Coordinates of C-alpha atoms and ligand atoms in Angstrom, one line a residue:
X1 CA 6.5 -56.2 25.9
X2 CA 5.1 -56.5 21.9
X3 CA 1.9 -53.9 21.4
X4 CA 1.6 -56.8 18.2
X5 CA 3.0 -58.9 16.2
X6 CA 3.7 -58.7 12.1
X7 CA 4.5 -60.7 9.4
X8 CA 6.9 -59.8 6.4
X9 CA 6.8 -62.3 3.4
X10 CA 10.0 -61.6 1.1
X11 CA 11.9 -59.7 4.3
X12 CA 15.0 -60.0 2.4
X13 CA 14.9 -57.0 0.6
X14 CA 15.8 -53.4 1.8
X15 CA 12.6 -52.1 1.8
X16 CA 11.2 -54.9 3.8
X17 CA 14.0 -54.2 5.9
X18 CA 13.5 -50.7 6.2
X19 CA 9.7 -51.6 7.6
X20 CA 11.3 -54.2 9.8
X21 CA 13.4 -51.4 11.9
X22 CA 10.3 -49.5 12.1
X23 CA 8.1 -51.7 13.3
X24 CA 10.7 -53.0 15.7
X25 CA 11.4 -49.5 16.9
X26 CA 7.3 -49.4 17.7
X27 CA 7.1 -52.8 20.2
X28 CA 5.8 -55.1 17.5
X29 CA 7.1 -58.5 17.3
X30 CA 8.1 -59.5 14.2
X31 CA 8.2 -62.7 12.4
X32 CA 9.7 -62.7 9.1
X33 CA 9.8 -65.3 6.1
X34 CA 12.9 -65.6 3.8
X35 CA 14.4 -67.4 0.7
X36 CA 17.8 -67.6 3.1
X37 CA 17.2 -67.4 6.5
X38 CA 20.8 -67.2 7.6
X39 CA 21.5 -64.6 5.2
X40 CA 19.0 -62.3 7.7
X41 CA 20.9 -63.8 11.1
X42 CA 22.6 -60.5 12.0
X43 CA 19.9 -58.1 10.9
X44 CA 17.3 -59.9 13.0
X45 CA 19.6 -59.6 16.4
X46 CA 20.0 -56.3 15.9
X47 CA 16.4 -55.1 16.2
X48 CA 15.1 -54.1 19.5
X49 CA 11.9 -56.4 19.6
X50 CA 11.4 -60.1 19.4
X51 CA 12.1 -61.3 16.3
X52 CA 11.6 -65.0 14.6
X53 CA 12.6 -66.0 10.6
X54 CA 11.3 -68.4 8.8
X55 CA 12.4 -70.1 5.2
X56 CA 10.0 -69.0 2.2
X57 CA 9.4 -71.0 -1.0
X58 CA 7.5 -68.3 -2.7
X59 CA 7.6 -69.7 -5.8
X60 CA 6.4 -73.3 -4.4
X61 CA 2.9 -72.2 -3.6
X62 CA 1.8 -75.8 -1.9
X63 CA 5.2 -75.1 0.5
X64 CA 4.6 -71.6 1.0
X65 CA 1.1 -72.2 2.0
X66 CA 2.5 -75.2 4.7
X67 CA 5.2 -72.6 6.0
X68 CA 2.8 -70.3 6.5
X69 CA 0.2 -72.0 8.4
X70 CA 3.1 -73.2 10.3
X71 CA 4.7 -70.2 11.8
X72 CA 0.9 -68.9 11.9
X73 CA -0.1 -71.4 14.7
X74 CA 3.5 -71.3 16.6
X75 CA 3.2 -67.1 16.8
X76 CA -1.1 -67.6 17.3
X77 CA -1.8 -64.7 14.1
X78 CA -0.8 -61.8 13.4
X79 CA -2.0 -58.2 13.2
X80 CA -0.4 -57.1 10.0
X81 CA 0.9 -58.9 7.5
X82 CA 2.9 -57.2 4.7
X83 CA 3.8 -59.4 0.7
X84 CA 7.0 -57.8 -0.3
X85 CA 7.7 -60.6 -3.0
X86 CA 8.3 -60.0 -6.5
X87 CA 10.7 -60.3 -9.3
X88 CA 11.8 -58.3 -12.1
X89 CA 13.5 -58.8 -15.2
X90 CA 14.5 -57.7 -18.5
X91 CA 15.6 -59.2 -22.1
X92 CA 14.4 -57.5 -25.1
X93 CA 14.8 -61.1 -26.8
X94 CA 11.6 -62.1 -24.3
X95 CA 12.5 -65.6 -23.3
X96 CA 10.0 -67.6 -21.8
X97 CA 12.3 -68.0 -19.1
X98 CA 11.8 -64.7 -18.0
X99 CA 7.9 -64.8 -18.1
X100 CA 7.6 -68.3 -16.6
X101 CA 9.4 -67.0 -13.6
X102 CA 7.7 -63.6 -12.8
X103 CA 4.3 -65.6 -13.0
X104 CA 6.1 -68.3 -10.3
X105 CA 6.5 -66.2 -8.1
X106 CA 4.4 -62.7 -8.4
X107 CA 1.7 -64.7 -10.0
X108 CA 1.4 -68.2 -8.0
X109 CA 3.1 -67.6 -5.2
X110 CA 1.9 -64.2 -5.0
X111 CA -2.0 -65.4 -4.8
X112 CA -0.9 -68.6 -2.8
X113 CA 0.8 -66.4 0.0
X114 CA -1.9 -63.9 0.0
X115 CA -5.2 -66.1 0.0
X116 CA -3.9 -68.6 2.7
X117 CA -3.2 -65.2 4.8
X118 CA -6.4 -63.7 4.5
X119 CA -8.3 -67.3 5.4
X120 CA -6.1 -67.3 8.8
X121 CA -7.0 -64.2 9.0
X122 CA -11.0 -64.7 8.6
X123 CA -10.6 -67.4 10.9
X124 CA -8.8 -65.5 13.5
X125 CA -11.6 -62.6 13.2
X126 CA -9.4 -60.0 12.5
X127 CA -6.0 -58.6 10.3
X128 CA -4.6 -56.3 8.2
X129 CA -3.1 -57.5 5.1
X130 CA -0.7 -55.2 3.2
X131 CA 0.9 -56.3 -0.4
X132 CA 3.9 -54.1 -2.0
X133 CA 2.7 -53.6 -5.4
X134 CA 3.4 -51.3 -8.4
X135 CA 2.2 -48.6 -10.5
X136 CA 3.6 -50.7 -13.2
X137 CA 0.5 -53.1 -13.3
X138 CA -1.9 -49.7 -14.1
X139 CA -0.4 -50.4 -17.7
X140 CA 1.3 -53.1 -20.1
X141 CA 5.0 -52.3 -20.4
X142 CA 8.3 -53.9 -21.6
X143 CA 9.0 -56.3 -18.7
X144 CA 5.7 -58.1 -20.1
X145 CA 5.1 -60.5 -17.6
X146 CA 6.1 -58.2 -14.8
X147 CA 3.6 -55.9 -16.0
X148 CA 1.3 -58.2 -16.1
X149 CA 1.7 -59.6 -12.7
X150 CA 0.8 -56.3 -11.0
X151 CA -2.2 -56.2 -12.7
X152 CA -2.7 -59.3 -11.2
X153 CA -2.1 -58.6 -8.0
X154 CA -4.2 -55.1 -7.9
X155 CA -7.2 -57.5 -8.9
X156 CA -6.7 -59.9 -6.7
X157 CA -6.4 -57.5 -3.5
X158 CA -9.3 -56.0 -4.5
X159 CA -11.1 -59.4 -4.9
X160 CA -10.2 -60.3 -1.1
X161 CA -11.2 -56.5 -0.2
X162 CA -14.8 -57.8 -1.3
X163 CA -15.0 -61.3 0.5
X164 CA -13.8 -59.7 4.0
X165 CA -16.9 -56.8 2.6
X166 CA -19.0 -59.9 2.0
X167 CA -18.1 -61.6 5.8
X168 CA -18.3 -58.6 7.5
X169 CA -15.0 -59.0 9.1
X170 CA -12.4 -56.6 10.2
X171 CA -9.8 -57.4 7.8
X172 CA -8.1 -54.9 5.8
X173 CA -6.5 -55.5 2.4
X174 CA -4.0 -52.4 1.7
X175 CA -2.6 -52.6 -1.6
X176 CA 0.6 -50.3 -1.4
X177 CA 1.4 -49.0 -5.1
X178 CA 5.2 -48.2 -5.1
X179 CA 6.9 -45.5 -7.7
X180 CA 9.5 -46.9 -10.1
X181 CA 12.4 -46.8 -7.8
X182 CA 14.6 -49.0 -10.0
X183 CA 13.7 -46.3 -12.6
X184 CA 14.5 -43.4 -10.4
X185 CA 17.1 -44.3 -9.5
X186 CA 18.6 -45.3 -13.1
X187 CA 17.7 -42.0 -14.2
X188 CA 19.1 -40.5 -11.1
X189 CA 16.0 -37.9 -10.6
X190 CA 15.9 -36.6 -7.1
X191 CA 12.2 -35.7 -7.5
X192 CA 10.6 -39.3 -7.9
X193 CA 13.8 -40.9 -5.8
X194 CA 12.8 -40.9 -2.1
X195 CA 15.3 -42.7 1.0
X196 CA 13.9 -46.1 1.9
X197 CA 13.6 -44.8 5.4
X198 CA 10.2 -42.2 4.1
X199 CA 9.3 -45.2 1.5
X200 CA 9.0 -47.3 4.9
X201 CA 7.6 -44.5 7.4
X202 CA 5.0 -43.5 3.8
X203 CA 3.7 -46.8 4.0
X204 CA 3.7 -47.5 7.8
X205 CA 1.4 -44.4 8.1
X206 CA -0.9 -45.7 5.7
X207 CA -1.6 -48.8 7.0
X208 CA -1.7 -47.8 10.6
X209 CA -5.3 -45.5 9.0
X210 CA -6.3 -48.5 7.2
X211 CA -5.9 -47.4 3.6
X212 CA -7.4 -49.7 1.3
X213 CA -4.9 -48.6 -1.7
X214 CA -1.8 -45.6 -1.3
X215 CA 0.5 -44.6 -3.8
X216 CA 3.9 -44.3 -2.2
X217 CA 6.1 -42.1 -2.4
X218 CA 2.6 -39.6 -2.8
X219 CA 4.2 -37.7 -5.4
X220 CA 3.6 -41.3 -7.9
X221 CA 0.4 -40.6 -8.2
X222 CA 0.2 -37.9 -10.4
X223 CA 2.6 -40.1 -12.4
X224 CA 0.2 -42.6 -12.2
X225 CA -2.0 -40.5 -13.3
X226 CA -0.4 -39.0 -16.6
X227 CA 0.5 -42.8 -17.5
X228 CA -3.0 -44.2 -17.1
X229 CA -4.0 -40.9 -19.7
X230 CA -1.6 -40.7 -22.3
X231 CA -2.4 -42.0 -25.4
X232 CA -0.8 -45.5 -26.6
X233 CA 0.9 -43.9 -29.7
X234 CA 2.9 -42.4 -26.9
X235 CA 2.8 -44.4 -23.9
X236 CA 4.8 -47.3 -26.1
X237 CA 6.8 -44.8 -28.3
X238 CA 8.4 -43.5 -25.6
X239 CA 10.2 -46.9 -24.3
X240 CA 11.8 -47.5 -27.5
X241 CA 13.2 -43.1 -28.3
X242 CA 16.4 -43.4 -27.4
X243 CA 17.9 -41.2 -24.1
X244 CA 19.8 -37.7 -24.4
X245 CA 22.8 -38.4 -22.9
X246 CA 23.2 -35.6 -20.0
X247 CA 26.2 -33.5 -20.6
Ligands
LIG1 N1 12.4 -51.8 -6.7 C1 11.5 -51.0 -7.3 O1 11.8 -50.1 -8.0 C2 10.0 -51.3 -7.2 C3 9.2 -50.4 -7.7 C4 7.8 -50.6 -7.6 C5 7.3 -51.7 -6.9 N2 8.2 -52.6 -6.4 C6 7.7 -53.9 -5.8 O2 8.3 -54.2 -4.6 C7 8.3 -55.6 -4.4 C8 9.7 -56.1 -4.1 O3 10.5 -55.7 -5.1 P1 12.0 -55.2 -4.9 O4 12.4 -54.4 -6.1 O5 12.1 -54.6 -3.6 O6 12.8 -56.5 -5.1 P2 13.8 -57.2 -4.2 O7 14.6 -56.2 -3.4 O8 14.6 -58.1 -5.1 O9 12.8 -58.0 -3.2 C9 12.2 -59.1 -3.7 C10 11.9 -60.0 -2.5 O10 11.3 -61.2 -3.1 C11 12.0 -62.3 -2.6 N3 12.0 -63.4 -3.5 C12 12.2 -63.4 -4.9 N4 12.1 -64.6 -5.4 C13 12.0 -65.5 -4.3 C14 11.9 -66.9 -4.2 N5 11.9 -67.7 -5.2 N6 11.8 -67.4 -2.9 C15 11.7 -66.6 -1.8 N7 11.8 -65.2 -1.9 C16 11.9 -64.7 -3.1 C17 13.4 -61.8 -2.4 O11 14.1 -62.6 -1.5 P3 15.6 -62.8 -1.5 O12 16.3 -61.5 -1.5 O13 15.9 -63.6 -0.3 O14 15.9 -63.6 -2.8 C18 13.2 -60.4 -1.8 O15 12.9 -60.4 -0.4 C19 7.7 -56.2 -5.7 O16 6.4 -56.5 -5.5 C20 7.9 -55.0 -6.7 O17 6.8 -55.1 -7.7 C21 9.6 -52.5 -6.5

């Protein structure tokens, strides 16, 4: 039998994934929203627990709202409900396409998926919601809009933080601020690249102690931290030097 039941938003990707298995492993029911449902068919039979998917317009935010409520009244709530949308892209020429579409979907549908949550979840009494950020919104950066967008969304978490403050209601907003994995990973350093399996079990264990903000993998935070200090001379210098090739 299901100890609970959680929501992923964006379950498409590995990491969502990743906290799929987990939570699966751990009795909670799972009900997941997707651009492609079909495309998650086998994945969802093979987890342990009961599992339901749902089709996500995250970048339609009257449509995500509508498939939300939906699957909110045919599952009654949810405990947890984790935001792992978001879009990234990059073109030194800057077109607006680029920009328009980051603020589609981590802007709008971003703030449309995470406000109609946290009303359900005011009205239900109770409910943790969880959004998969970056430590790239701490600063502006070369992916403009992406940048940006995280900024966004830190603000806006910490706007719903207050109103739940304000209702005195159990709700917990956890905004999970992820390393550069992308980055890592292009620069193939083993010491900010952690397996998806620890990035998953990292942020499980801090939402299961009700952390209003975590840094994940824990190590990001000092780089967070020497980011949000250095000075702009260097801070946008050091995008444009170009890279020692290693030997
Ligand atoms: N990857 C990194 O290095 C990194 C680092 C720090 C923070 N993050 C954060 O992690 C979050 C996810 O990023 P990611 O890198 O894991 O990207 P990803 O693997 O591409 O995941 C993005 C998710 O958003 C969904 N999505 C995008 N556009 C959509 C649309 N129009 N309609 C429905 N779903 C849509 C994708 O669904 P489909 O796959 O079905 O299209 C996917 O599930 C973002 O908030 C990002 O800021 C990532």
């Amino acid at each position: 039998m299901s100890v609970a039941t959680a929501m992923i938003i964006g379950a498409g990707s590995q990491l969502s994934q990743a906290l799929a298995k987990q939570l699966s492993a751990q009795q909670v029911s799972l009900v997941l929203f997707v651009h492609d449902p079909e495309s998650l068919k086998q994945f969802a039979e093979s987890l342990p627990d009961e599992v339901a998917v749902y089709p996500l317009s995250i970048d339609q935010p009257q449509a995500v709202i509508a498939q939300l409520n939906e699957a909110w009244t045919t599952h009654n709530g949810a405990h947890l409900v984790i935001v792992n949308t978001g879009v990234n892209d990059y073109d030194p020429a800057l077109p607006w396409s680029i920009d328009q579409h980051a603020i589609d979907v981590n802007v709008m549908g971003f703030a449309a998926a995470s406000q109609c949550i946290f009303k359900l979840m005011c009205e239900q009494g109770y409910g943790q919601l969880a959004a998969i950020n970056s430590i790239a919104g701490q600063r502006g950066g070369p992916n403009v809009a992406y940048h940006a967008s995280k900024a966004f969304a830190e603000n806006y978490l910490q706007g719903l933080s207050m109103h739940a403050q304000r209702l005195k209601l159990p709700v917990t907003i956890s905004d999970i601020q992820l390393g550069l994995f992308d980055k890592a990973v292009h620069l193939n350093t083993q010491l900010l690249l952690s397996p998806i399996d620890k990035v998953a079990g990292q942020i499980l264990t801090a939402l299961k102690k009700g952390k209003r903000r975590v840094y994940v993998t824990k190590r990001w935070r000092i780089v967070a931290w020497i980011n949000r200090l250095l000075p702009e001379y260097i801070y946008n210098t050091r995008h444009w030097k170009p890279k020692k090739k290693r030997g």
